[in-house]
XYZ file of C-alpha atoms in Angstrom:
293
model
C -39.826 43.072 -46.117
C -38.857 42.982 -49.277
C -37.834 46.237 -49.485
C -36.030 46.242 -46.553
C -34.132 43.558 -48.469
C -33.826 46.056 -51.662
C -32.580 49.036 -49.938
C -29.571 46.784 -48.095
C -29.024 45.454 -51.499
C -28.049 48.813 -52.289
C -26.171 49.904 -50.105
C -24.606 47.402 -49.419
C -22.331 44.274 -51.796
C -24.427 41.537 -50.218
C -26.138 40.933 -53.735
C -22.341 40.422 -54.960
C -21.055 38.717 -52.252
C -24.385 36.319 -51.044
C -23.589 32.414 -52.090
C -20.310 33.095 -53.656
C -16.607 32.381 -52.307
C -14.650 34.144 -50.181
C -11.137 33.966 -49.982
C -7.934 35.445 -47.627
C -4.496 35.458 -48.068
C -1.540 36.410 -45.907
C 1.969 36.943 -47.611
C 5.227 37.799 -44.755
C 8.570 37.849 -44.591
C 11.061 36.858 -41.568
C 14.398 38.260 -42.444
C 16.871 37.974 -40.441
C 19.687 37.895 -42.650
C 22.593 40.795 -43.278
C 21.728 43.367 -42.264
C 17.902 43.137 -42.907
C 16.452 42.803 -38.908
C 14.721 40.274 -37.978
C 10.684 40.087 -37.586
C 9.915 37.895 -34.049
C 6.351 36.492 -33.642
C 4.957 36.215 -37.373
C 4.094 32.946 -35.693
C 1.337 35.233 -33.826
C 0.771 37.450 -36.365
C 0.144 34.911 -38.428
C -2.702 33.116 -36.281
C -3.854 36.967 -35.442
C -5.152 37.380 -39.142
C -5.746 33.045 -39.113
C -8.555 34.004 -36.634
C -10.022 37.234 -37.883
C -10.379 36.265 -41.081
C -11.839 32.425 -40.527
C -14.356 34.722 -38.161
C -15.887 36.088 -40.705
C -16.052 33.676 -42.821
C -13.449 33.518 -45.366
C -11.717 30.842 -46.819
C -7.266 31.558 -46.305
C -5.096 30.881 -49.730
C -2.246 28.592 -49.546
C 0.183 27.162 -47.278
C 2.902 29.375 -45.018
C 5.327 28.012 -47.073
C 3.580 29.317 -50.157
C 2.952 32.722 -48.698
C 6.344 33.430 -46.291
C 9.369 35.022 -46.859
C 8.760 34.564 -50.661
C 11.906 36.426 -53.120
C 10.093 39.365 -55.023
C 9.571 37.242 -58.713
C 8.125 34.959 -56.004
C 5.686 36.766 -54.459
C 4.125 37.854 -57.451
C 3.557 34.704 -59.291
C 1.664 33.199 -56.288
C 0.643 36.899 -56.034
C -1.088 36.228 -59.275
C -2.057 32.619 -58.820
C -4.047 33.473 -56.300
C -5.673 36.216 -57.975
C -6.630 33.124 -60.544
C -7.691 32.020 -58.483
C -10.141 34.599 -57.608
C -10.708 35.313 -61.543
C -11.574 31.430 -62.240
C -14.607 30.822 -59.293
C -18.393 32.958 -58.581
C -15.630 35.639 -55.804
C -17.512 37.599 -53.542
C -14.710 39.285 -51.779
C -10.618 39.264 -51.592
C -9.229 40.554 -48.682
C -5.407 40.180 -48.783
C -2.599 41.146 -46.346
C 0.694 41.897 -46.451
C 3.346 42.212 -43.233
C 7.058 43.117 -44.304
C 9.472 46.053 -43.118
C 8.424 49.038 -45.732
C 9.511 52.747 -47.262
C 8.123 55.048 -49.870
C 10.553 56.029 -52.678
C 9.647 59.375 -55.324
C 7.123 58.399 -57.890
C 7.933 58.103 -61.959
C 4.842 60.105 -62.099
C 5.708 63.433 -61.268
C 3.220 65.486 -62.707
C 2.869 69.554 -62.292
C 2.797 70.252 -58.792
C 5.413 73.124 -57.897
C 7.577 72.466 -55.311
C 5.930 69.142 -54.397
C 7.583 65.632 -55.102
C 5.417 62.813 -55.494
C 6.149 59.500 -53.481
C 4.864 56.435 -53.162
C 5.117 53.287 -50.362
C 6.563 50.477 -50.842
C 7.157 47.018 -49.089
C 10.966 46.192 -48.488
C 11.695 42.331 -49.112
C 15.049 40.200 -47.847
C 17.714 41.409 -49.680
C 16.278 44.591 -50.176
C 14.389 44.122 -52.969
C 11.439 46.690 -53.432
C 7.671 46.226 -54.352
C 5.266 49.231 -54.870
C 2.353 48.533 -53.725
C 0.911 50.170 -56.874
C 1.774 47.386 -58.579
C 0.252 44.524 -55.777
C -2.919 46.233 -56.197
C -2.244 45.907 -60.459
C -2.316 42.449 -59.726
C -5.685 42.476 -58.889
C -7.369 45.504 -62.334
C -9.616 42.604 -63.304
C -12.844 43.095 -65.852
C -13.761 39.772 -63.947
C -12.949 41.247 -60.282
C -14.102 45.537 -60.981
C -17.465 45.455 -59.155
C -16.334 42.949 -55.784
C -15.147 44.348 -52.949
C -11.631 43.813 -52.250
C -9.200 44.500 -48.814
C -6.004 45.092 -48.667
C -4.457 45.388 -45.416
C -0.679 46.821 -45.370
C 1.252 46.179 -42.114
C 4.413 48.286 -42.889
C 6.813 51.064 -41.977
C 5.938 54.246 -43.974
C 9.084 56.476 -43.127
C 11.792 57.888 -45.830
C 14.335 54.985 -45.351
C 13.468 51.448 -44.806
C 12.109 51.072 -41.378
C 12.518 47.917 -39.688
C 9.872 48.381 -37.410
C 9.907 49.482 -33.716
C 9.137 47.006 -30.741
C 6.513 48.202 -28.866
C 7.797 45.788 -25.457
C 9.017 47.665 -23.057
C 9.294 51.508 -23.887
C 10.866 51.631 -27.034
C 7.504 53.502 -28.815
C 8.954 54.817 -31.757
C 8.301 55.690 -34.776
C 8.738 59.745 -37.272
C 12.018 61.286 -36.950
C 10.778 64.832 -36.169
C 12.760 67.031 -38.190
C 11.471 70.348 -40.017
C 13.841 70.019 -42.865
C 12.036 67.685 -44.951
C 10.821 68.848 -48.619
C 7.351 68.771 -49.044
C 5.425 65.716 -49.826
C 2.223 64.501 -51.407
C 1.311 60.765 -51.484
C 0.603 58.505 -54.507
C -2.186 56.624 -53.518
C -3.526 53.692 -56.241
C -6.299 52.957 -57.336
C -8.704 50.340 -58.025
C -12.219 50.644 -58.095
C -14.826 49.136 -55.308
C -11.304 48.731 -52.779
C -9.912 49.316 -49.803
C -6.488 49.907 -48.952
C -5.053 50.099 -44.969
C -2.387 50.659 -43.653
C -1.018 50.143 -40.308
C -0.048 53.530 -39.568
C -0.300 56.626 -41.406
C 2.316 57.886 -43.984
C 5.970 58.771 -42.949
C 5.434 56.883 -40.306
C 6.626 53.883 -39.036
C 4.563 50.316 -37.876
C 4.822 48.850 -34.521
C 4.996 45.706 -33.214
C 5.253 43.299 -30.023
C 8.368 40.760 -29.810
C 5.755 38.410 -28.289
C 2.410 39.658 -30.325
C 4.106 40.360 -34.151
C 1.908 43.429 -35.180
C 0.358 45.535 -33.053
C -2.342 47.036 -34.839
C -3.328 43.403 -36.019
C -4.046 42.901 -32.206
C -5.874 45.792 -31.949
C -7.904 44.572 -35.068
C -9.036 40.998 -33.698
C -9.615 42.477 -30.301
C -12.465 45.342 -31.468
C -13.644 42.489 -33.267
C -14.049 40.250 -31.181
C -16.007 42.944 -29.335
C -18.196 43.645 -32.044
C -19.332 39.927 -32.865
C -20.174 39.503 -28.700
C -22.362 42.280 -29.346
C -24.381 40.708 -31.996
C -24.241 37.163 -30.052
C -21.077 36.167 -31.927
C -23.301 36.286 -35.656
C -22.694 39.781 -37.069
C -23.773 41.837 -38.763
C -20.056 43.060 -38.900
C -19.133 46.502 -41.583
C -15.791 46.724 -41.839
C -15.583 50.279 -42.223
C -17.307 50.974 -39.002
C -14.889 47.956 -37.524
C -12.512 50.234 -39.020
C -13.542 53.413 -37.418
C -13.611 51.721 -33.592
C -10.201 49.843 -34.026
C -9.032 53.554 -34.808
C -10.796 54.974 -31.696
C -8.588 52.662 -30.037
C -5.601 52.797 -31.687
C -5.523 56.992 -31.347
C -5.039 56.516 -27.479
C -1.540 55.263 -28.032
C -0.081 58.038 -29.809
C 3.350 59.551 -28.151
C 6.442 61.102 -28.513
C 9.454 59.926 -27.139
C 12.963 61.071 -26.874
C 15.809 58.222 -27.385
C 18.554 60.073 -25.805
C 19.246 62.325 -29.659
C 16.010 62.917 -31.410
C 12.425 63.498 -31.113
C 10.024 60.407 -32.311
C 6.991 59.716 -32.356
C 4.830 56.758 -32.653
C 1.391 56.975 -34.369
C -0.836 53.854 -34.379
C -3.089 54.944 -36.516
C -4.893 52.918 -39.546
C -5.026 55.000 -42.346
C -7.559 54.043 -44.477
C -7.965 54.789 -48.900
C -11.614 53.458 -50.412
C -13.225 53.795 -53.503
C -16.601 51.550 -52.582
C -19.667 52.916 -53.439
C -21.939 51.236 -51.289
C -20.572 49.221 -47.394
C -18.388 45.598 -46.962
C -21.268 44.283 -44.993
C -19.833 40.629 -43.761
C -22.960 38.937 -42.215
C -21.752 35.975 -40.536
C -25.061 34.132 -39.316
C -25.449 30.883 -40.120
C -27.861 31.576 -43.031
C -25.370 33.419 -44.256
C -22.179 31.389 -44.018
C -19.925 31.388 -46.927
C -20.168 27.810 -48.870
C -16.296 26.561 -49.158
């Protein structure tokens, strides 16, 4: 029995996560100003997020006022406050989620890649301010947090132009423009030890949402988590990478090509996952292992 427990801790982050606070935060943006597309159903989207993380025993950070529709300056300040909270106490896991419009831009670091152009993801917030995903990840580059698992979910489009996202209600399923003349590009992914960055769609594609439920991907993530918990009598454990894999199995069935009369467009609802994990993130959520928050 002791050997089994030792083996489990070697293969998972359980020794780091157990008996410590698990902290989650969601930052989202409403938009709706001039030349900006409003993002309906943010209330439902946030409810979906809260249900997911609370089932996994995370403590949610901040009020809606503190985490919604912030300027770039205020967002980075609030993000650093969240990080400092995680640093100031025994923290076992961090779960940060961003929901906004998105795009990619030419990266500052253009290493020698021949005819390749290196680009990086950004979120686009009101007043057309851009926040590179790299800048968000860098906030959590801290020696105190180095060994603990850090999960980042990014719900945003990843096309060349600032994308307003695409409704999935009715027949409006849309995504990436099909253009054979685009330059060769290489995506520059942020690096942070013991972290997982999960994008709501592959690089170059748009994200989908519902005017009634918000993020399509989050809805499927929640439904998949519910199914996993049912199989485990609501106690888990839940393996993060297995949960994401099962979610992608469901999402892959939604891919489609649409012709809107002027151009071919593809909607590709598939999680894009980048990680530097050395072990499995396992959420043991029965009463014995419940987070002490």
